[in-house]
CSV table of N, CA and C in Angstrom, one decimal:
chain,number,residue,atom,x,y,z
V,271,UNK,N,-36.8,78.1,-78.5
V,271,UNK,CA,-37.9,78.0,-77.5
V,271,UNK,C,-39.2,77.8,-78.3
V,272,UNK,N,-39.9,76.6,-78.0
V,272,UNK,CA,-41.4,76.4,-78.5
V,272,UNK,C,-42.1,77.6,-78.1
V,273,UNK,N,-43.4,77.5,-78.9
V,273,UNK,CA,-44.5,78.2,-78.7
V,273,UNK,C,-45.4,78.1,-79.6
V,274,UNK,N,-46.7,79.0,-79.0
V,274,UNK,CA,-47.9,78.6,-79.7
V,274,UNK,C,-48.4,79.5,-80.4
V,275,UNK,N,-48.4,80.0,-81.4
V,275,UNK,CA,-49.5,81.0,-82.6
V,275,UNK,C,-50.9,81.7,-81.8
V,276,UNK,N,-51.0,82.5,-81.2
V,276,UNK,CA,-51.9,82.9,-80.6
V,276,UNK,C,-53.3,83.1,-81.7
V,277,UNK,N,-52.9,83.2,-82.9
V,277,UNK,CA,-53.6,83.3,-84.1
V,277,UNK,C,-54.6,82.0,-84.6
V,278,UNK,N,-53.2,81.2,-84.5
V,278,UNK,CA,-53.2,79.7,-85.8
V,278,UNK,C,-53.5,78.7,-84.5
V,279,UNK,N,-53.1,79.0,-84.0
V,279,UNK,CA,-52.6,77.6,-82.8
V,279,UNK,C,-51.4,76.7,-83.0
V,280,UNK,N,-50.6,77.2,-84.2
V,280,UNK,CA,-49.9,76.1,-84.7
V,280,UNK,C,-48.6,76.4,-83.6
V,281,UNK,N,-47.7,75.5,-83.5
V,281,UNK,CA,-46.3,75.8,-83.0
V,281,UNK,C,-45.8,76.5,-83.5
V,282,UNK,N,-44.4,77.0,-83.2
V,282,UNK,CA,-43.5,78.4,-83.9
V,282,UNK,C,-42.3,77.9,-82.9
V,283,UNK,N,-41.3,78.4,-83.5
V,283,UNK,CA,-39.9,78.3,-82.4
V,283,UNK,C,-39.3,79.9,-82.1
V,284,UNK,N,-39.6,80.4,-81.4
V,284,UNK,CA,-38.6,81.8,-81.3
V,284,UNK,C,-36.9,81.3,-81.0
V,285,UNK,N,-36.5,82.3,-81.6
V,285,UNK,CA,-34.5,82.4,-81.2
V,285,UNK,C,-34.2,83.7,-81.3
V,286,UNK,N,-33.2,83.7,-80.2
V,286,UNK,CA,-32.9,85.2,-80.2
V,286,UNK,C,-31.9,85.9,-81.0
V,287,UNK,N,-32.6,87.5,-81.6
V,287,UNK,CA,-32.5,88.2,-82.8
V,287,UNK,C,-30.5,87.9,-82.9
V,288,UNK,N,-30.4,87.7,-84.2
V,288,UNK,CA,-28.9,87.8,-84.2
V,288,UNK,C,-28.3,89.7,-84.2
V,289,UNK,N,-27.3,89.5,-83.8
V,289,UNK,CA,-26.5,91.3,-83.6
V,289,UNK,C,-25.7,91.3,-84.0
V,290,UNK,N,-25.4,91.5,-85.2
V,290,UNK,CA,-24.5,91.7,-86.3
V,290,UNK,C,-23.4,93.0,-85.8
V,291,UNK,N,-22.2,92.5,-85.8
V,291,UNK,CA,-21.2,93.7,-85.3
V,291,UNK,C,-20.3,94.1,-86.7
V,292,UNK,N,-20.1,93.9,-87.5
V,292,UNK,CA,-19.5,94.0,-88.6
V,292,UNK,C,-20.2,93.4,-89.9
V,293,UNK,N,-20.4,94.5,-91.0
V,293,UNK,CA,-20.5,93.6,-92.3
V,293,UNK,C,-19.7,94.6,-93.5
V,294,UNK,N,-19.5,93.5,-94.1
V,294,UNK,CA,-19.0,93.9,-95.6
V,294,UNK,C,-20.2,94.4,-96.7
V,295,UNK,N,-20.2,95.4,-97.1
V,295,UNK,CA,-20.9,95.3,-98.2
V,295,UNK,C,-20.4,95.5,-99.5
V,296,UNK,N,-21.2,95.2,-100.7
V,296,UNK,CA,-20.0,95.9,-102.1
V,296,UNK,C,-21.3,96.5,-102.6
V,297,UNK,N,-21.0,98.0,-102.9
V,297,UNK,CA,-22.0,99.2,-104.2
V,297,UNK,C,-21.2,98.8,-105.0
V,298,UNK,N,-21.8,99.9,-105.9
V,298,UNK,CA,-21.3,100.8,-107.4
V,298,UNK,C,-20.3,101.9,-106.9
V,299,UNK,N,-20.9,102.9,-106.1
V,299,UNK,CA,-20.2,104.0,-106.0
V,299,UNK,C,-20.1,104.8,-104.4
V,300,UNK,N,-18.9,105.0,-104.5
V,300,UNK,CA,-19.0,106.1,-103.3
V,300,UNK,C,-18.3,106.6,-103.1
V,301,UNK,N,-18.0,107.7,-102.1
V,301,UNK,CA,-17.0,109.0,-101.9
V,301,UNK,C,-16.0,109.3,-101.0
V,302,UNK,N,-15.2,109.9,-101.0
V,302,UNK,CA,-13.7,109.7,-100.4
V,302,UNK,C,-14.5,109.6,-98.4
V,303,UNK,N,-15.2,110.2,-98.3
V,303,UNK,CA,-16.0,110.6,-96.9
V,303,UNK,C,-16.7,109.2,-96.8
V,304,UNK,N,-16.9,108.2,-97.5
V,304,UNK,CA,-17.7,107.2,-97.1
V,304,UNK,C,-19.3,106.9,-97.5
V,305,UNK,N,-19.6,108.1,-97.7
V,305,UNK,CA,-21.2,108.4,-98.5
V,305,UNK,C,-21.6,107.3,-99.6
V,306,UNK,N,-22.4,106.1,-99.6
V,306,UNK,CA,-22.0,105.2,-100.2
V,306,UNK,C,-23.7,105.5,-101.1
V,307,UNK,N,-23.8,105.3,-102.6
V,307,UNK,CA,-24.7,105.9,-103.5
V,307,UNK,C,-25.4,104.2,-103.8
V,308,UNK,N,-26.7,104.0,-103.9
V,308,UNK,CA,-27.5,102.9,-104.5
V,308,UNK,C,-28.1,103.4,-105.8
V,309,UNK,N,-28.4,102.5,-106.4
V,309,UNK,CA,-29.1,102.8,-107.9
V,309,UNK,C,-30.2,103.4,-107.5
V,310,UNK,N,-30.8,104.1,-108.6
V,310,UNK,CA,-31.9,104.6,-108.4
V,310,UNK,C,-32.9,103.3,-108.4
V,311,UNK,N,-32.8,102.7,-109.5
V,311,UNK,CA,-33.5,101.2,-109.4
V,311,UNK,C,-32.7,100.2,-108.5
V,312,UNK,N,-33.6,99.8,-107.7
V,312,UNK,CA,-32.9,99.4,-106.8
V,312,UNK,C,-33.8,97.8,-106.4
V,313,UNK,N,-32.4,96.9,-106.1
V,313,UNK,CA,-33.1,95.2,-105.9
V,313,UNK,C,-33.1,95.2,-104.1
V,314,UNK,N,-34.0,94.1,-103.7
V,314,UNK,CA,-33.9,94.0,-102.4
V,314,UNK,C,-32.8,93.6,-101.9
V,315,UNK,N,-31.6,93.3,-102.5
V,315,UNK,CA,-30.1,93.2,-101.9
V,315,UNK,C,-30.3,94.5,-101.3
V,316,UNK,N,-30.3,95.5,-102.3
V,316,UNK,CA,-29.9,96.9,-101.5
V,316,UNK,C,-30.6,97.3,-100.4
V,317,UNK,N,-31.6,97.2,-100.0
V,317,UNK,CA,-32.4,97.3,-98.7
V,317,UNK,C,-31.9,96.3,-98.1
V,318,UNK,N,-31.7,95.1,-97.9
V,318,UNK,CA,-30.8,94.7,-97.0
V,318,UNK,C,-29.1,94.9,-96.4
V,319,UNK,N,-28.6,95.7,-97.7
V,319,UNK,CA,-27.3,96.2,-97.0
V,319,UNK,C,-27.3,97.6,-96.3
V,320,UNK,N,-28.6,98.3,-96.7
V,320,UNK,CA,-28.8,99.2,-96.2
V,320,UNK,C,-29.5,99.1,-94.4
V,321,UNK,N,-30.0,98.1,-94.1
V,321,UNK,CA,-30.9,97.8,-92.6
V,321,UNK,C,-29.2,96.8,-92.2
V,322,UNK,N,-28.4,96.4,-92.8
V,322,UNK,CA,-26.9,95.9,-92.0
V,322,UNK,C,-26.1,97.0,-91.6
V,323,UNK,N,-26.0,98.1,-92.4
V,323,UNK,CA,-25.1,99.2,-92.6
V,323,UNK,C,-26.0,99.9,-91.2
V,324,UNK,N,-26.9,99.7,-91.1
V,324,UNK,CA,-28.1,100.3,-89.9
V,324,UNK,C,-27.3,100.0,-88.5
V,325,UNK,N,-27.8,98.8,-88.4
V,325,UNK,CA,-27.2,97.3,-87.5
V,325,UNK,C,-25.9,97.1,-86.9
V,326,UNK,N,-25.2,97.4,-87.9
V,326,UNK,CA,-23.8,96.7,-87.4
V,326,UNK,C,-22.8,98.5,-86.7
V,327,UNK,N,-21.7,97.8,-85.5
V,327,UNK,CA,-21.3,99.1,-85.5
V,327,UNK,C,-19.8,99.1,-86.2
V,328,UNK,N,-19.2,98.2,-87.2
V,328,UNK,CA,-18.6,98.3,-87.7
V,328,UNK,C,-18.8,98.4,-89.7
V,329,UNK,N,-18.9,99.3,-90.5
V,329,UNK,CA,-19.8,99.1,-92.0
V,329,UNK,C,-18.3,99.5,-92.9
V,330,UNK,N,-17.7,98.0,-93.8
V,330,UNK,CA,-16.8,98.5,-94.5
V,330,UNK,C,-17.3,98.3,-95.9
V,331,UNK,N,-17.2,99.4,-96.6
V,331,UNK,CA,-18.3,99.3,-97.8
V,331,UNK,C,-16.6,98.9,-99.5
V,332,UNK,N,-16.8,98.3,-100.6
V,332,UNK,CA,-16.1,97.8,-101.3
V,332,UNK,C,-16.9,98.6,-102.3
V,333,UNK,N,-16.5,99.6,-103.4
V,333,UNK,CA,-17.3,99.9,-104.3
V,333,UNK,C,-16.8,99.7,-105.9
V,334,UNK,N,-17.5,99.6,-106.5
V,334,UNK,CA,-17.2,99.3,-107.7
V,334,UNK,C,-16.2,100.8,-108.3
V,335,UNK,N,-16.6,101.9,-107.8
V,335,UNK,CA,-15.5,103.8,-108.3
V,335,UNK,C,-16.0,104.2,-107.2
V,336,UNK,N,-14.9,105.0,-106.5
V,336,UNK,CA,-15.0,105.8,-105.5
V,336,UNK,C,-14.7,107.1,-106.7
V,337,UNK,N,-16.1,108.1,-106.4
V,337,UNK,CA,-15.8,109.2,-107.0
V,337,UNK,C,-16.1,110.4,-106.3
V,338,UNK,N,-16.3,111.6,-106.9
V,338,UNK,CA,-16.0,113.1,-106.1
V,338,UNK,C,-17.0,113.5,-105.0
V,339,UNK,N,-16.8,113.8,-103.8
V,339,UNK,CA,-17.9,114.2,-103.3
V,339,UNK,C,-18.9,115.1,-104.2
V,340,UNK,N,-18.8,115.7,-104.8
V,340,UNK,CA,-19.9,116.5,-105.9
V,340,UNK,C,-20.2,115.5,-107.3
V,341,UNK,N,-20.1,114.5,-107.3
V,341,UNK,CA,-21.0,113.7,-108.0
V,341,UNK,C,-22.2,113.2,-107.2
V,342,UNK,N,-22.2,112.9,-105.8
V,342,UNK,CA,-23.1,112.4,-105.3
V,342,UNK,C,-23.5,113.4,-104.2
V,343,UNK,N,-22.7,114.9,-104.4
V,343,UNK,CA,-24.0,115.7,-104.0
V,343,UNK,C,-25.0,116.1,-104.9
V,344,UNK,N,-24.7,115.6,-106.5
V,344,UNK,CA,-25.5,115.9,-107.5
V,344,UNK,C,-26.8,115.2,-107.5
V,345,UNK,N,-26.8,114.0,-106.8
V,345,UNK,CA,-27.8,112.5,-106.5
V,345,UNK,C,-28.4,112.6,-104.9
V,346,UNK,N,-28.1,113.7,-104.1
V,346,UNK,CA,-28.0,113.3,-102.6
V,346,UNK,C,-29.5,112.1,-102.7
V,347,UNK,N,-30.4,111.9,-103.3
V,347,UNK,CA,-31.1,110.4,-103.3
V,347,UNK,C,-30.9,109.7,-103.2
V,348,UNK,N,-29.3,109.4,-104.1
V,348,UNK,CA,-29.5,108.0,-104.4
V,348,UNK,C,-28.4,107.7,-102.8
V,349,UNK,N,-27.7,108.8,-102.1
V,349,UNK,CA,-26.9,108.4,-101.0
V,349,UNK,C,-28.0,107.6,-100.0
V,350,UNK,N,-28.0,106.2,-99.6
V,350,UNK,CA,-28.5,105.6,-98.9
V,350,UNK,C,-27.6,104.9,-97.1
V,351,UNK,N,-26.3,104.9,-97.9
V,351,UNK,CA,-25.7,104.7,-96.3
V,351,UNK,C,-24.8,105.9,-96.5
V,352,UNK,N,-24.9,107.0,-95.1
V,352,UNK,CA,-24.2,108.3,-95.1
V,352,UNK,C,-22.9,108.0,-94.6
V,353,UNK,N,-22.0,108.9,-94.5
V,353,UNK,CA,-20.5,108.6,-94.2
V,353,UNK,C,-20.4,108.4,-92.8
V,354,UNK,N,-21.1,108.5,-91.8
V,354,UNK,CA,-21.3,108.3,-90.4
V,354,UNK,C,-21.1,107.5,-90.1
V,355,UNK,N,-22.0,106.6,-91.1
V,355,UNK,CA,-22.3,105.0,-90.6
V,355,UNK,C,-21.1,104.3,-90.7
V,356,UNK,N,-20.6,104.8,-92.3
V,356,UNK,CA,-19.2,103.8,-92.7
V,356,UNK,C,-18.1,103.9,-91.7
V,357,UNK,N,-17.3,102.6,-91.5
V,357,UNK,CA,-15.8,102.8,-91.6
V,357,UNK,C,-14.8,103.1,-92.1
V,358,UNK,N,-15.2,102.3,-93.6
V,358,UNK,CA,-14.2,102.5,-94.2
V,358,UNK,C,-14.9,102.2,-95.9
V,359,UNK,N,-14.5,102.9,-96.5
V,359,UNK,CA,-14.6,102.4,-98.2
V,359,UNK,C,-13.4,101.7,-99.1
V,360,UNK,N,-13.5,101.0,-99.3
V,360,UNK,CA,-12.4,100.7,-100.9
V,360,UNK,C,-12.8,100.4,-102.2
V,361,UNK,N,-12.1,101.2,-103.1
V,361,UNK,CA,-12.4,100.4,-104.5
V,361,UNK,C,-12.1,99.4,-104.8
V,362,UNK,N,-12.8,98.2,-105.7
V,362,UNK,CA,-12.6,97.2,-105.5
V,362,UNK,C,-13.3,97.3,-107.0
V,363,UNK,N,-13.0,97.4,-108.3
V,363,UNK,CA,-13.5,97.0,-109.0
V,363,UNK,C,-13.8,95.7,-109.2
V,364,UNK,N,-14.9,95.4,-109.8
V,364,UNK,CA,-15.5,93.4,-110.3
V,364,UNK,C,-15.6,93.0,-109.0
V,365,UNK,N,-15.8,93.9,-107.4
V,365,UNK,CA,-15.8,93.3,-106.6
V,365,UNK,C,-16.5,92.2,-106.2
V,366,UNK,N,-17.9,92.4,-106.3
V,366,UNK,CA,-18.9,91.6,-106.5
V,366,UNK,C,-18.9,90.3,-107.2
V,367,UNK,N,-18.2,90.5,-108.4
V,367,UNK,CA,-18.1,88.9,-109.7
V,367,UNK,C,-18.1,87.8,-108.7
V,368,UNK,N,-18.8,86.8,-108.6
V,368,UNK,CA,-19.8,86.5,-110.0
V,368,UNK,C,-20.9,86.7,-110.2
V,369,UNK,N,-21.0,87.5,-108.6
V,369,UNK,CA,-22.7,87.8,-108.7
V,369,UNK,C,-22.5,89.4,-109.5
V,370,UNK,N,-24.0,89.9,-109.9
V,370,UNK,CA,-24.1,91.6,-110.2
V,370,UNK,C,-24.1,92.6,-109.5
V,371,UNK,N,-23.5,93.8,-109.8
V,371,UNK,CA,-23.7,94.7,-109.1
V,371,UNK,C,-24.4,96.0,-110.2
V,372,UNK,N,-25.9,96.0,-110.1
V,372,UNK,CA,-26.4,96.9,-111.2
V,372,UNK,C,-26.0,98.4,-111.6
V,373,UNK,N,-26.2,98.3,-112.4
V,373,UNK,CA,-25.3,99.6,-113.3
V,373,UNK,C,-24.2,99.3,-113.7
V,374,UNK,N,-23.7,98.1,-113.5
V,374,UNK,CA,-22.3,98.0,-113.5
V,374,UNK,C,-22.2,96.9,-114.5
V,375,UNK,N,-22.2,95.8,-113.6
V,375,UNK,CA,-21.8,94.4,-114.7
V,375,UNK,C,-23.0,93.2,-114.6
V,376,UNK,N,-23.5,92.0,-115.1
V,376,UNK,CA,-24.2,91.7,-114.8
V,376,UNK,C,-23.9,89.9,-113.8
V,377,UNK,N,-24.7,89.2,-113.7
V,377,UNK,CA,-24.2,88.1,-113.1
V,377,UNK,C,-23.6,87.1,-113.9
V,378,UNK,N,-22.3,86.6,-113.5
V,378,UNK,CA,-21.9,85.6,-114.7
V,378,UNK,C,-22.3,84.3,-113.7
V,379,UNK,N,-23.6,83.8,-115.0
V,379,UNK,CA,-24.2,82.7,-114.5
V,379,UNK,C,-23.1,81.8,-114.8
V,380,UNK,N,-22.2,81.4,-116.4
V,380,UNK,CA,-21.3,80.5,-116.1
V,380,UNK,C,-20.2,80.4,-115.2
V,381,UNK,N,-19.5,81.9,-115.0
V,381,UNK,CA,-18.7,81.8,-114.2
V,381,UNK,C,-19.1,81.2,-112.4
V,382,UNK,N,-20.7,81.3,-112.4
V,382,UNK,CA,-20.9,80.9,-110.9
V,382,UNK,C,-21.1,79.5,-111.0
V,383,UNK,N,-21.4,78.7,-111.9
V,383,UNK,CA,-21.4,77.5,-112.0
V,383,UNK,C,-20.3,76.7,-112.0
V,384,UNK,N,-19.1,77.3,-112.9
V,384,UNK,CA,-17.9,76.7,-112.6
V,384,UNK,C,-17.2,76.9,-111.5
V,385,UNK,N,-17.6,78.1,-110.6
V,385,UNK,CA,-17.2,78.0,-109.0
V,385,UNK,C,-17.9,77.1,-108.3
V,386,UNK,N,-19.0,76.6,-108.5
V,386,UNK,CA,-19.8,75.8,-107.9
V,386,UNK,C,-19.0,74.6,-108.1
V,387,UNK,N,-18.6,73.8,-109.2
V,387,UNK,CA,-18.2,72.8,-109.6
V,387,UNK,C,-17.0,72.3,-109.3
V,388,UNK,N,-15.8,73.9,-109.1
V,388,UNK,CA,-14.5,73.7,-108.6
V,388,UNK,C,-15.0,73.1,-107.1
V,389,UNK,N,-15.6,74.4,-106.2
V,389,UNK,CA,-15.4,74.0,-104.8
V,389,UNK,C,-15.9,72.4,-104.2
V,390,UNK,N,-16.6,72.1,-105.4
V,390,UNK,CA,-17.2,70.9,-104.9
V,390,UNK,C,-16.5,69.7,-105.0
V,391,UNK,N,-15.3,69.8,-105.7
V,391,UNK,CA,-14.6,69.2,-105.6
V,391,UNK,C,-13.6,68.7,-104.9
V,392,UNK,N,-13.4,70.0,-103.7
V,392,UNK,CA,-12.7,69.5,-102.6
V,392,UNK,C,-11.4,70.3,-103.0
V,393,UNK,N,-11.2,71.4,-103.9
V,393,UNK,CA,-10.8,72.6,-104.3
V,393,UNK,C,-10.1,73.3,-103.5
V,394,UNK,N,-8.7,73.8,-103.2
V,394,UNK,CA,-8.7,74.9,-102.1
V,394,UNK,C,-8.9,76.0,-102.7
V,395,UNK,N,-8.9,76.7,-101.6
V,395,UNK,CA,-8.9,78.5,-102.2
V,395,UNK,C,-8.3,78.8,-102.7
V,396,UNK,N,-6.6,78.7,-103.1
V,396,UNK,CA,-6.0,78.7,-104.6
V,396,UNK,C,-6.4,78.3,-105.7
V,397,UNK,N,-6.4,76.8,-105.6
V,397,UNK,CA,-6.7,76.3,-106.7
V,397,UNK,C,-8.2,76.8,-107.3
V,398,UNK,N,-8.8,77.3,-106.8
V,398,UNK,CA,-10.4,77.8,-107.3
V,398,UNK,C,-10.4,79.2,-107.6
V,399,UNK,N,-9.5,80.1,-106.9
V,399,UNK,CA,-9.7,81.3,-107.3
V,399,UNK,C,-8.2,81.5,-107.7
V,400,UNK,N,-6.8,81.1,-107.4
V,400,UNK,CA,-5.5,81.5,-108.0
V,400,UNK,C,-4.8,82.3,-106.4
V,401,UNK,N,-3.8,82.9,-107.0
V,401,UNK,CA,-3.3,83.5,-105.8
V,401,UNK,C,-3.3,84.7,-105.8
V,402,UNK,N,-3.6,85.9,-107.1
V,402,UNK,CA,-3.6,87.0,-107.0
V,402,UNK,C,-5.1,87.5,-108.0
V,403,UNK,N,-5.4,88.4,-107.7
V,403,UNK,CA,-6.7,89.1,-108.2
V,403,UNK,C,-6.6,88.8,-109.6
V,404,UNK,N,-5.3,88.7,-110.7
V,404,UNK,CA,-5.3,88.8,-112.0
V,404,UNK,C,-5.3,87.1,-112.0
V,405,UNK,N,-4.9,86.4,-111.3
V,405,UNK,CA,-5.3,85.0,-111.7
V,405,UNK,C,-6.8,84.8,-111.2
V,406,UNK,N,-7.2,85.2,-110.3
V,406,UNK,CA,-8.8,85.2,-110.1
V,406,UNK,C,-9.4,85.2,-111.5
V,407,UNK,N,-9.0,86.8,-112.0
V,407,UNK,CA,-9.8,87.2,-113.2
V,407,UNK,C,-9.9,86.2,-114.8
V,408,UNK,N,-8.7,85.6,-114.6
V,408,UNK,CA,-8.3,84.7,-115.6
V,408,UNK,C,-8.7,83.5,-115.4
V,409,UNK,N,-8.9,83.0,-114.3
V,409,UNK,CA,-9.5,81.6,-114.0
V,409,UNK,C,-10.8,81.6,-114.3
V,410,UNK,N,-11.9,83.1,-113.5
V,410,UNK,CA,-13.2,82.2,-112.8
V,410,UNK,C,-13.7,83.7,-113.5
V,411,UNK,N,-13.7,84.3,-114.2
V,411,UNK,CA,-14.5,85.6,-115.3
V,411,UNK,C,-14.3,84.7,-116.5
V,412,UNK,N,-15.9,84.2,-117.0
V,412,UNK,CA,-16.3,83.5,-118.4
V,412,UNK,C,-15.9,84.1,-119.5
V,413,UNK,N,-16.0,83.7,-120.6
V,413,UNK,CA,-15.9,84.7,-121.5
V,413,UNK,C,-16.9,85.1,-122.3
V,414,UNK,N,-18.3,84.4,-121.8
V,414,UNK,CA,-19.4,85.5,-122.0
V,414,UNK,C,-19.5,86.4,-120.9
V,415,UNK,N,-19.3,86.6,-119.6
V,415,UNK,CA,-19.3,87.9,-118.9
V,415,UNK,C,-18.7,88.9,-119.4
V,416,UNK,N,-17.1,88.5,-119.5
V,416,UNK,CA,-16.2,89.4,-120.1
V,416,UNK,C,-16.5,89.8,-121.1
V,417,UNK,N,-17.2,89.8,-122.4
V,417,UNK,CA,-18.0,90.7,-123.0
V,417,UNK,C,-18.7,91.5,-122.8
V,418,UNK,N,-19.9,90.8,-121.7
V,418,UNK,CA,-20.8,91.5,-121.2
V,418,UNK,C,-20.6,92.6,-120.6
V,419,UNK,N,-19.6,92.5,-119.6
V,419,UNK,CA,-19.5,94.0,-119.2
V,419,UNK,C,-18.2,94.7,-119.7
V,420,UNK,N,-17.9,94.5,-120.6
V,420,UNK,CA,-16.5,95.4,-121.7
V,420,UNK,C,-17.6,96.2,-122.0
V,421,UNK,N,-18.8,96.3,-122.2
V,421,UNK,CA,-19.6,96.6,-122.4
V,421,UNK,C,-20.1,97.9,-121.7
V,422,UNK,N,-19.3,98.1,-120.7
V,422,UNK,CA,-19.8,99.2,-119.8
V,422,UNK,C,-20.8,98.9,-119.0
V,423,UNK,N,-21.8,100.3,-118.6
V,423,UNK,CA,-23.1,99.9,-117.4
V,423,UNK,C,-24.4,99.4,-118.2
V,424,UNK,N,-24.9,98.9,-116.7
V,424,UNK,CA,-26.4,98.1,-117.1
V,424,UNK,C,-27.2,99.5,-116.5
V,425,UNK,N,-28.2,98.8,-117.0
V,425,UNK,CA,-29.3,99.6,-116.2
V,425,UNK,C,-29.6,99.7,-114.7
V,426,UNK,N,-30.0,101.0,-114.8
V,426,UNK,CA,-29.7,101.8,-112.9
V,426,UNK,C,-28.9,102.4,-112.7
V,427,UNK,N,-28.3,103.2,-113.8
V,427,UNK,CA,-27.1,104.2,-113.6
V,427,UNK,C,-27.4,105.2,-113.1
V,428,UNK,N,-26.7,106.2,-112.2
V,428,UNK,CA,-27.2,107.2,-111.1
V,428,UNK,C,-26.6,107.9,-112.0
């Protein structure tokens, strides 16, 4: 729908707000209860999975270690989506790859470029990622990432 800037006078289009019923998200960490922990340093991804986790009435969270509820009653700060909200949690280590998940691993810029490069080829979803999680890892993890995080955590560890 047109309209006018009561401000500017310029045009504007309104559309109606989208209602998100489900989303995925992937942390670092969280607890058998669903309690899902953000870094203390924190990027604006995380405030946006946090206003989805808000939003949606279904929240299934992927974390990099599901650990003890008394680790993150040690942090109750850094718990930003409470177990209420969730559905469901699973570990999912490197879930995230190729993008970063801070404290954890960082972005594998080549690995995202060679995904870029497969799919554009007209690639299926085997052939670009394999058929099981360990051919994923073997195809499309670079081997400058795979240093990088052999490496353990980045900065923003809770």
């Amino acid at each position: 729908m047109a309209a006018q800037c009561p401000i500017t006078g310029r045009p504007y289009y309104a559309v109606t707000p989208a209602a998100p019923d489900v989303v995925v998200i992937h942390a670092g960490r969280g607890d058998c209860h669903g309690n899902i922990a953000l870094p203390a340093e924190r990027q604006l991804s995380h405030s946006l999975d946090v206003i989805l986790a808000q939003a949606c009435d279904t929240v299934i969270v992927t974390v990099e270690e599901i650990v003890s509820p008394e680790v993150l009653r040690a942090r109750p700060d850094l718990v930003e989506i409470p177990a209420f909200q969730v559905t469901a949690v699973v570990e999912a280590p490197q879930g995230a790859h190729p993008t970063s998940v801070l404290g954890y691993y960082p972005a594998d810029d080549p690995g995202i470029q060679e995904y870029l490069d497969a799919t554009s080829s007209g690639a299926t979803a085997r052939e670009v990622c394999g058929s099981t999680e360990d051919d994923y890892r073997k195809q499309r993890h670079s081997a400058s990432w795979r240093s990088q995080a052999a490496t353990g955590r980045t900065q923003g560890d809770a």
